[in-house]
């Protein structure tokens, strides 16, 4: 493959980190991370909620899909105020999901298929029903200081206590909730049933490390750390956060404040460093962190650097944050998103690409069903680790959930007129396995959230049987990314316009692949030879394409002319270039 212009950007595989404790090429680099929201994957006992046995039962599916890392959202003991992210026992399984024995079985089964298992650890807060909180409430030692408590600033005319400052929680309203038992407020970044743990207390730090160790000793392969940026607040509780002039409907909205005193505090990185060191006493454990930050430099801090490694990667949410609707998806914008990540990536660190998760509108609903395959091609074929939210491989869509059926506390707190702007229920509906009742998710009379009406046609079984389907495209991509050209190869861009993004993946003595994405809402004919920065052969053969393209000329296996490549709206094409004799 010859590249001819200075515009060509080639990116070699990132150099390996120098520190010890981890393999040269750790397993997660070439793996897809697949997120399962356990409530919604498969229900084996008919109660309408998914369980661990259900996930174990689908090990073959994951294996066949080509997924090598399974990230499980929380299944720990929980009153379910935030559906498992409010934990009342960090080292046990909630009965709704099964038992510790079921977990061990899940782990054994996944490991037998060479699938790693990564747990969602929620260090920032517990449930208010956790024993630690109950004892803290009673000021029992050593628990009295396990949470962030504050005296009232004063009392209003009706005798009600006034919170110490204006800090808000993400789930709407003050971050402070009053408890008569202590005549104090406690702080919660999220729901009032999720009191923040006090990480200034060394005992709390120790407790949380023991939680990590409990699961690592059981054999888990890594962690996804929830809500990490909220771990610390400044010590001075008299400081109000600055108000943004925001045209929202009231000042109870989290985004109406800036958060210099409650997010990304320097102490957070010390704790993360400590976890990294502890995790590195085990071989090859993965740390992924959750950090939504506008400024990319703030996100990158969670990587640490070559000499001070922290997370293996903080999630890259740019493809979510910057692609909010169909018209956001342009070749230029995608290229900018990719460049922004690479340009800011600390040396020796590895990229990752996330299209969706249990907190976001599903990608098919956010930007359009026509782009499902093209975006999977992008995230699975760029250098880096892709993170797939369950159902994205079949193009699952959000479901309309009425106010009456709303379960998510985030949505619920905003009331009947605004819940839909915040509720995460629509993206958490049951996995669509087949066309039988409840999409094959549950044999029970009902499911915890409704199944999408489209399940009769949009389901795993139908897509396995179809000649071409999202699922089949996904499987092809998962297989392809194991090839050296993708696993170790370089990246170069061929076309970057608003309509089209084309890139190649190549490595000496290995096949060269060309990925062409038509991101516009129209069918296009592209002349790849017009773009002078890459010298391309006259034709190439089709490996896979978006399901929306029914043409004979682009069908897998056919040869296509790179001077006149026809793509339907939103289509992605993966092509293999012929070997060129030098
Ligand atoms: C982030 C999680 O992704 C979200 O689902 C949860 O509600 C909050 N953390 C609180 O734990």
XYZ file of C-alpha atoms and ligand atoms in Angstrom:
593
model
C 0.000 0.000 0.000
C 1.512 3.312 -1.030
C 0.497 6.545 0.620
C 1.297 9.667 -1.316
C 0.404 12.786 0.518
C 1.246 14.647 3.664
C -2.466 14.733 4.397
C -2.351 11.018 4.953
C -2.467 10.245 8.592
C -1.072 6.968 9.644
C -1.274 5.828 13.159
C 0.772 2.897 14.260
C -0.298 0.750 17.131
C 0.417 2.625 20.328
C 3.665 1.636 22.062
C 3.242 -0.625 25.040
C 3.259 0.925 28.525
C 6.618 0.457 30.211
C 5.563 -0.417 33.720
C 5.409 -3.998 34.851
C 2.516 -6.004 36.289
C 0.742 -6.370 32.972
C 1.198 -8.264 29.755
C 2.689 -6.619 26.692
C -0.489 -6.962 24.692
C -3.233 -7.339 27.249
C -6.306 -9.324 26.332
C -8.639 -6.338 26.330
C -6.851 -4.618 23.469
C -8.190 -6.888 20.782
C -11.402 -7.720 22.536
C -14.878 -6.282 22.146
C -16.362 -5.233 25.488
C -20.040 -6.204 25.531
C -22.217 -4.597 28.199
C -25.068 -6.601 29.652
C -27.690 -4.916 31.786
C -28.650 -7.995 33.792
C -32.285 -7.015 34.370
C -32.873 -7.086 30.635
C -30.836 -9.900 29.094
C -32.659 -13.169 29.811
C -35.129 -14.128 32.535
C -34.940 -17.824 33.432
C -37.395 -17.921 36.349
C -40.355 -16.138 34.822
C -40.430 -13.152 37.193
C -40.067 -10.721 34.302
C -36.561 -9.605 35.280
C -33.345 -10.981 33.824
C -30.947 -12.987 35.986
C -27.417 -14.398 36.149
C -28.516 -17.840 34.969
C -29.934 -16.129 31.903
C -26.597 -14.544 31.109
C -24.808 -17.869 31.590
C -27.313 -19.492 29.254
C -26.262 -17.069 26.549
C -22.534 -17.785 26.742
C -22.673 -19.543 23.366
C -24.382 -16.541 21.848
C -21.640 -14.215 23.091
C -18.983 -16.620 21.920
C -20.554 -16.904 18.497
C -20.845 -13.127 18.317
C -17.108 -12.823 18.787
C -17.317 -11.038 22.125
C -14.381 -11.718 24.395
C -15.196 -9.411 27.315
C -18.470 -9.252 29.162
C -19.156 -6.203 31.338
C -22.021 -6.774 33.733
C -23.950 -3.844 35.175
C -24.506 -4.292 38.934
C -26.221 -7.442 40.196
C -25.360 -6.883 43.871
C -27.847 -6.756 46.735
C -29.941 -3.653 46.209
C -33.287 -2.079 47.104
C -33.357 -1.137 43.372
C -34.033 2.570 43.848
C -31.579 3.026 40.963
C -31.924 -0.519 39.635
C -28.800 -1.937 41.164
C -26.583 1.145 41.280
C -27.806 1.592 44.870
C -26.007 -1.234 46.624
C -26.811 -2.485 50.111
C -24.221 -5.276 50.055
C -21.275 -4.954 47.693
C -20.195 -8.559 48.099
C -23.363 -10.493 47.503
C -25.844 -11.111 44.704
C -29.370 -9.722 44.856
C -31.875 -12.596 45.001
C -33.654 -11.175 41.955
C -30.524 -12.055 39.959
C -29.672 -15.311 41.753
C -26.883 -16.221 44.158
C -23.116 -16.175 44.522
C -23.118 -19.763 43.307
C -24.883 -18.590 40.139
C -22.214 -15.971 39.710
C -19.438 -18.545 40.101
C -21.144 -20.677 37.507
C -21.411 -17.707 35.142
C -17.723 -16.941 35.582
C -16.700 -20.550 35.052
C -18.818 -20.862 31.931
C -17.545 -17.621 30.424
C -13.946 -18.495 31.216
C -14.380 -21.891 29.623
C -15.151 -20.005 26.412
C -12.280 -17.610 26.922
C -14.658 -14.745 27.679
C -13.442 -12.363 30.382
C -15.866 -10.981 32.938
C -15.709 -7.384 34.124
C -17.818 -6.096 37.000
C -19.372 -2.717 37.570
C -17.987 -1.407 40.837
C -19.828 1.534 42.367
C -17.441 3.081 44.884
C -18.962 6.546 45.068
C -22.047 5.619 47.058
C -23.974 2.831 48.704
C -27.664 2.417 49.274
C -29.052 4.223 52.310
C -30.115 0.717 53.326
C -26.511 -0.464 53.530
C -25.525 -1.439 57.041
C -22.706 1.135 56.957
C -25.192 3.927 56.399
C -27.600 2.678 59.015
C -24.800 2.608 61.561
C -23.468 5.968 60.420
C -26.927 7.358 61.005
C -26.683 6.195 64.608
C -23.145 7.624 64.855
C -21.843 4.144 65.671
C -18.081 3.891 65.419
C -16.232 3.360 63.197
C -19.089 4.161 60.802
C -19.973 7.669 61.997
C -17.715 9.214 59.355
C -18.313 6.764 56.530
C -20.517 9.242 54.674
C -20.403 12.957 53.922
C -22.375 14.664 56.682
C -22.923 18.393 57.177
C -24.570 20.676 59.689
C -27.328 22.956 58.425
C -26.425 26.485 57.423
C -29.318 27.624 59.586
C -33.074 27.221 59.761
C -35.710 29.002 57.710
C -38.771 30.798 59.078
C -40.729 27.575 59.246
C -37.938 25.987 61.253
C -36.693 23.796 58.408
C -32.945 23.188 58.152
C -31.119 24.930 55.292
C -28.506 22.868 53.389
C -24.888 23.989 53.806
C -24.528 25.069 50.169
C -26.211 25.061 46.738
C -24.783 21.760 45.488
C -27.193 19.785 43.328
C -27.571 16.088 42.665
C -27.716 14.666 39.153
C -31.173 13.278 39.753
C -32.648 16.796 40.350
C -32.731 19.003 43.372
C -30.402 19.542 46.309
C -27.575 17.055 46.845
C -28.283 17.290 50.578
C -30.912 15.275 52.419
C -31.750 15.893 56.051
C -31.782 13.126 58.664
C -33.418 13.870 61.985
C -31.494 10.998 63.588
C -28.232 12.968 63.331
C -29.723 16.422 62.904
C -27.483 16.653 59.868
C -27.604 16.525 56.105
C -25.898 13.814 54.092
C -24.524 14.363 50.606
C -25.601 12.378 47.542
C -24.325 13.011 44.021
C -27.173 10.936 42.617
C -30.472 9.749 44.153
C -31.230 10.502 47.800
C -31.162 6.760 48.406
C -27.521 6.752 47.226
C -25.517 8.515 49.977
C -21.940 9.310 48.922
C -19.243 7.453 50.794
C -16.628 9.608 52.463
C -13.367 8.794 50.711
C -11.489 11.161 53.000
C -11.874 8.440 55.591
C -9.070 5.834 55.199
C -11.397 3.146 56.538
C -13.771 3.744 53.644
C -10.883 3.472 51.210
C -9.939 0.181 52.821
C -13.508 -1.136 52.728
C -13.776 -0.384 49.021
C -10.466 -2.038 48.234
C -11.756 -5.096 50.029
C -14.785 -5.057 47.749
C -12.514 -5.039 44.702
C -10.423 -7.832 46.199
C -13.452 -9.941 47.034
C -14.401 -10.110 43.363
C -10.851 -10.307 42.025
C -10.162 -13.253 44.313
C -13.269 -14.884 42.921
C -11.704 -14.625 39.501
C -13.142 -11.579 37.768
C -10.974 -10.022 35.108
C -11.515 -6.335 35.642
C -13.768 -3.521 36.703
C -15.783 -0.713 35.240
C -15.709 2.037 37.845
C -18.986 3.904 38.150
C -19.304 7.661 38.646
C -15.633 8.118 39.501
C -15.517 11.865 39.008
C -17.914 12.328 41.920
C -15.729 10.560 44.478
C -14.608 13.707 46.321
C -15.984 17.124 47.108
C -13.961 20.019 48.472
C -13.693 20.000 52.235
C -15.052 23.506 52.650
C -18.799 22.976 52.631
C -19.467 26.726 52.670
C -18.544 27.052 49.012
C -21.437 27.446 46.595
C -20.923 26.238 43.041
C -21.147 28.930 40.334
C -24.505 29.228 38.606
C -24.554 28.980 34.823
C -27.002 31.250 33.077
C -28.992 28.340 31.818
C -32.418 28.626 30.271
C -33.753 25.511 31.962
C -37.061 25.284 33.656
C -35.692 25.759 37.156
C -32.536 25.872 39.192
C -32.909 22.323 40.458
C -31.229 21.070 37.327
C -27.652 19.769 37.706
C -26.573 21.450 34.486
C -27.549 24.849 35.906
C -24.356 24.830 37.991
C -20.675 24.495 37.229
C -19.043 21.836 39.368
C -15.586 22.926 40.421
C -16.145 21.753 43.998
C -17.842 18.408 43.481
C -16.269 16.818 40.390
C -12.797 15.575 39.361
C -11.091 16.601 42.588
C -7.347 15.809 42.701
C -7.816 13.257 45.489
C -9.813 11.094 43.071
C -6.659 10.335 41.134
C -4.808 9.290 44.272
C -7.499 6.749 45.024
C -7.499 5.517 41.443
C -3.713 5.152 41.610
C -4.077 3.086 44.733
C -6.613 0.810 42.999
C -4.337 0.458 40.004
C -1.500 -0.648 42.242
C -3.709 -3.096 44.052
C -5.150 -4.442 40.781
C -1.643 -4.877 39.390
C -0.855 -7.308 42.173
C -3.152 -9.597 40.139
C -2.150 -10.475 36.589
C -3.651 -8.456 33.712
C -6.708 -6.843 35.227
C -8.669 -4.237 33.305
C -9.826 -0.895 34.719
C -12.363 1.112 32.708
C -13.710 4.320 34.222
C -16.847 6.305 33.616
C -16.166 9.998 33.063
C -18.395 12.392 31.150
C -16.283 15.535 30.751
C -16.656 18.277 28.210
C -12.989 19.079 28.139
C -11.102 16.140 26.644
C -8.072 16.909 28.821
C -10.186 16.161 31.883
C -11.155 12.775 30.435
C -7.570 11.922 29.564
C -6.427 12.467 33.138
C -8.044 9.157 34.020
C -5.585 7.309 31.805
C -2.642 8.557 33.823
C 0.517 8.132 31.776
C 3.365 5.831 31.019
C 5.063 6.176 34.378
C 1.900 6.734 36.399
C -0.709 4.367 34.939
C -4.288 4.760 36.145
C -7.254 3.396 34.183
C -6.581 1.265 31.125
C -9.145 3.521 29.590
C -11.760 6.041 30.603
C -14.767 5.492 28.355
C -14.713 7.547 25.214
C -18.237 8.996 25.149
C -17.539 11.426 22.288
C -19.564 9.362 19.789
C -22.517 9.736 22.142
C -22.050 13.325 23.244
C -21.325 14.697 19.796
C -23.761 12.549 17.821
C -27.126 13.482 19.240
C -29.172 13.254 16.052
C -28.992 12.199 12.416
C -27.615 15.461 11.108
C -24.729 15.374 13.590
C -23.300 12.358 11.831
C -21.000 13.635 9.124
C -17.672 12.355 7.901
C -15.965 15.545 8.994
C -17.362 15.352 12.471
C -16.466 11.677 12.876
C -12.943 12.413 11.727
C -12.705 15.255 14.252
C -13.923 12.985 17.035
C -11.353 10.337 16.105
C -8.549 12.887 15.819
C -9.467 14.565 19.077
C -9.085 11.268 20.932
C -5.826 10.268 19.263
C -4.331 13.727 19.566
C -4.967 13.864 23.290
C -4.225 10.252 24.119
C -1.296 9.966 26.521
C 1.659 8.107 25.056
C 1.392 4.355 25.307
C -2.355 4.412 25.969
C -5.067 2.621 24.080
C -8.237 4.153 22.544
C -11.809 2.939 22.955
C -15.100 3.709 21.212
C -18.537 3.700 22.819
C -21.843 4.082 20.950
C -24.266 3.551 23.803
C -24.935 2.309 27.300
C -27.690 1.937 29.876
C -27.814 5.718 30.472
C -28.187 6.878 26.875
C -30.677 6.843 24.030
C -29.821 3.813 21.901
C -27.691 4.691 18.911
C -30.314 3.448 16.412
C -32.870 5.841 17.949
C -30.459 8.664 18.562
C -29.031 8.965 15.069
C -31.131 6.650 12.915
C -31.521 3.010 12.072
C -29.883 3.477 8.668
C -26.524 4.090 10.358
C -26.443 0.997 12.589
C -24.043 -1.046 10.460
C -21.857 1.886 9.417
C -21.284 2.908 13.037
C -20.517 -0.653 14.074
C -18.010 -0.786 11.231
C -16.427 2.380 12.551
C -16.131 1.331 16.182
C -15.132 -2.272 15.510
C -12.606 -1.489 12.811
C -10.792 1.548 14.189
C -7.717 0.843 16.317
C -8.934 0.490 19.895
C -11.434 -1.404 22.005
C -15.112 -1.059 21.043
C -17.765 -1.164 23.748
C -21.102 -2.588 22.592
C -24.296 -2.191 24.616
C -26.463 -5.319 24.453
C -28.757 -5.262 21.430
C -26.632 -2.849 19.406
C -25.506 -5.817 17.338
C -29.073 -6.278 16.077
C -29.926 -2.568 15.919
C -32.313 -2.502 18.886
C -34.185 0.748 19.349
C -35.557 2.709 22.276
C -39.097 2.011 23.408
C -41.686 4.642 24.308
C -42.479 4.242 28.008
C -45.538 6.001 29.405
C -45.376 8.066 32.589
C -47.399 5.336 34.341
C -44.844 2.689 33.364
C -41.825 4.818 34.186
C -39.372 3.104 36.524
C -36.190 5.141 36.266
C -35.830 7.506 39.251
C -33.987 10.029 37.111
C -36.980 10.316 34.788
C -39.482 10.005 37.598
C -38.012 12.951 39.548
C -38.764 15.267 36.644
C -42.516 14.612 36.702
C -45.005 13.741 33.941
C -44.165 16.734 31.749
C -40.421 16.310 31.627
C -39.674 12.672 32.476
C -38.989 11.733 28.870
C -36.068 14.149 28.674
C -34.293 12.195 31.412
C -35.702 8.697 31.726
C -33.327 5.892 30.841
C -36.050 3.253 30.722
C -36.406 3.447 26.910
C -32.897 2.061 26.336
C -33.169 -0.662 28.991
C -35.942 -2.807 27.563
C -35.601 -6.598 27.232
C -33.213 -8.148 24.743
C -35.051 -9.330 21.651
C -34.128 -12.966 21.140
C -36.904 -14.283 18.918
C -40.495 -13.790 17.763
C -42.154 -15.732 20.605
C -43.953 -14.027 23.511
C -41.856 -11.384 25.314
C -39.297 -11.700 22.511
C -38.042 -14.903 24.113
C -36.729 -12.854 27.030
C -39.126 -14.247 29.639
C -41.708 -16.993 29.935
C -43.482 -15.001 32.641
C -46.760 -13.108 32.227
C -45.066 -9.698 32.024
C -41.671 -8.067 31.867
C -40.209 -5.338 34.091
C -40.133 -2.931 31.162
C -42.164 -3.489 28.011
C -40.623 -5.318 25.074
C -40.307 -3.277 21.878
C -43.281 -3.917 19.550
C -40.853 -4.487 16.697
C -39.518 -7.717 18.273
C -41.379 -9.997 15.860
C -39.128 -8.888 13.040
C -36.182 -7.371 14.880
C -34.669 -10.214 16.903
C -31.581 -12.381 17.144
C -33.136 -15.513 15.676
C -34.487 -13.739 12.596
C -31.137 -12.068 12.033
C -29.249 -15.331 12.352
C -31.521 -16.863 9.751
C -31.493 -13.940 7.330
C -28.971 -13.963 4.515
C -27.781 -10.504 5.512
C -28.555 -8.794 8.814
C -27.082 -6.372 11.342
C -26.071 -9.352 13.425
C -24.269 -11.011 10.547
C -22.469 -7.794 9.699
C -21.448 -7.498 13.342
C -20.127 -11.057 13.432
C -18.100 -10.453 10.296
C -16.618 -7.314 11.840
C -15.823 -9.122 15.086
C -13.978 -11.782 13.117
C -12.186 -9.278 10.892
C -10.870 -7.244 13.791
C -8.890 -10.266 14.928
C -6.843 -10.126 11.739
C -3.419 -8.521 11.988
C -4.358 -5.669 9.668
C -6.849 -4.515 12.291
C -5.342 -5.857 15.488
C -1.885 -4.477 14.802
C -2.267 -2.420 11.669
C -2.135 1.250 10.923
C -4.921 3.637 10.104
C -5.025 6.142 7.266
C -7.876 8.292 6.027
C -8.716 8.348 2.365
C -11.835 10.512 2.115
C -13.114 12.960 4.670
C -16.092 15.029 3.593
C -19.385 15.741 5.304
C -20.961 12.966 3.279
C -18.291 10.290 3.229
C -15.631 8.952 5.532
C -13.254 6.357 4.136
C -10.278 4.872 5.901
C -7.865 2.046 5.362
C -6.310 -0.408 7.794
C -3.052 -1.904 6.666
C 0.072 -3.704 7.736
C 3.015 -4.920 5.743
C 2.494 -8.356 4.187
C -1.109 -8.415 5.358
C -4.313 -7.640 3.448
C -5.337 -3.992 3.226
C -8.904 -3.089 4.014
C -10.845 -0.049 2.980
C -13.902 1.029 4.942
C -16.224 3.478 3.187
C -19.092 5.076 5.071
C -21.799 7.154 3.423
C -23.066 9.230 6.302
C -25.392 11.406 4.301
C -29.115 10.882 4.077
C -28.835 10.360 0.304
C -27.500 7.667 -1.958
C -24.094 8.709 -3.297
C -21.592 7.680 -5.949
C -18.023 8.108 -4.717
C -14.910 8.303 -6.799
C -12.166 7.264 -4.417
C -9.513 7.992 -7.007
C -10.380 11.673 -6.892
C -8.979 11.858 -3.430
C -5.300 12.316 -3.976
C -3.979 11.483 -0.562
C -4.110 7.733 -1.098
C -3.156 5.821 -4.160
C -5.723 3.076 -4.581
C -6.050 0.195 -7.038
C -8.900 0.300 -9.586
C -11.130 -2.125 -7.740
C -11.653 -4.041 -4.533
C -13.829 -6.858 -3.253
C -16.737 -6.486 -0.876
C -16.353 -8.200 2.495
C -19.505 -6.885 4.098
C -22.016 -4.071 3.688
C -24.964 -2.442 5.427
C -28.155 -4.454 5.234
C -30.010 -1.569 3.606
C -28.020 -2.083 0.405
C -29.819 -4.746 -1.615
C -27.908 -4.218 -4.844
C -26.300 -7.086 -6.714
C -23.227 -5.022 -7.520
C -22.213 -4.481 -3.866
C -23.076 -7.926 -2.569
C -20.396 -9.631 -0.473
C -17.758 -11.264 -2.663
C -18.308 -8.956 -5.646
C -15.687 -6.739 -7.180
C -16.468 -3.020 -7.117
C -14.995 -0.151 -9.089
C -13.384 2.368 -6.755
C -13.949 5.189 -9.268
C -17.694 4.818 -9.028
C -18.756 3.272 -5.790
C -22.486 3.458 -5.166
C -23.648 3.585 -1.578
C -27.206 3.940 -0.301
C -27.964 6.408 2.495
C -26.151 5.611 5.706
C -24.372 2.667 4.142
C -21.034 1.285 5.194
C -18.925 -0.978 2.976
C -15.895 -2.978 4.041
C -13.656 -3.763 1.098
C -10.477 -5.710 0.709
C -7.906 -4.291 -1.666
C -5.976 -6.608 -3.953
C -2.299 -7.127 -3.100
C -0.220 -4.691 -5.147
C 3.096 -5.890 -6.544
C 5.768 -3.330 -5.602
C -23.631 6.055 36.672
C -24.418 4.896 36.141
O -24.030 4.626 34.830
C -25.876 5.254 36.252
O -26.698 4.295 35.654
C -26.227 5.404 37.705
O -27.550 5.868 37.820
C -25.306 6.409 38.387
N -23.932 6.199 38.060
C -25.441 6.308 39.883
O -24.839 5.134 40.312
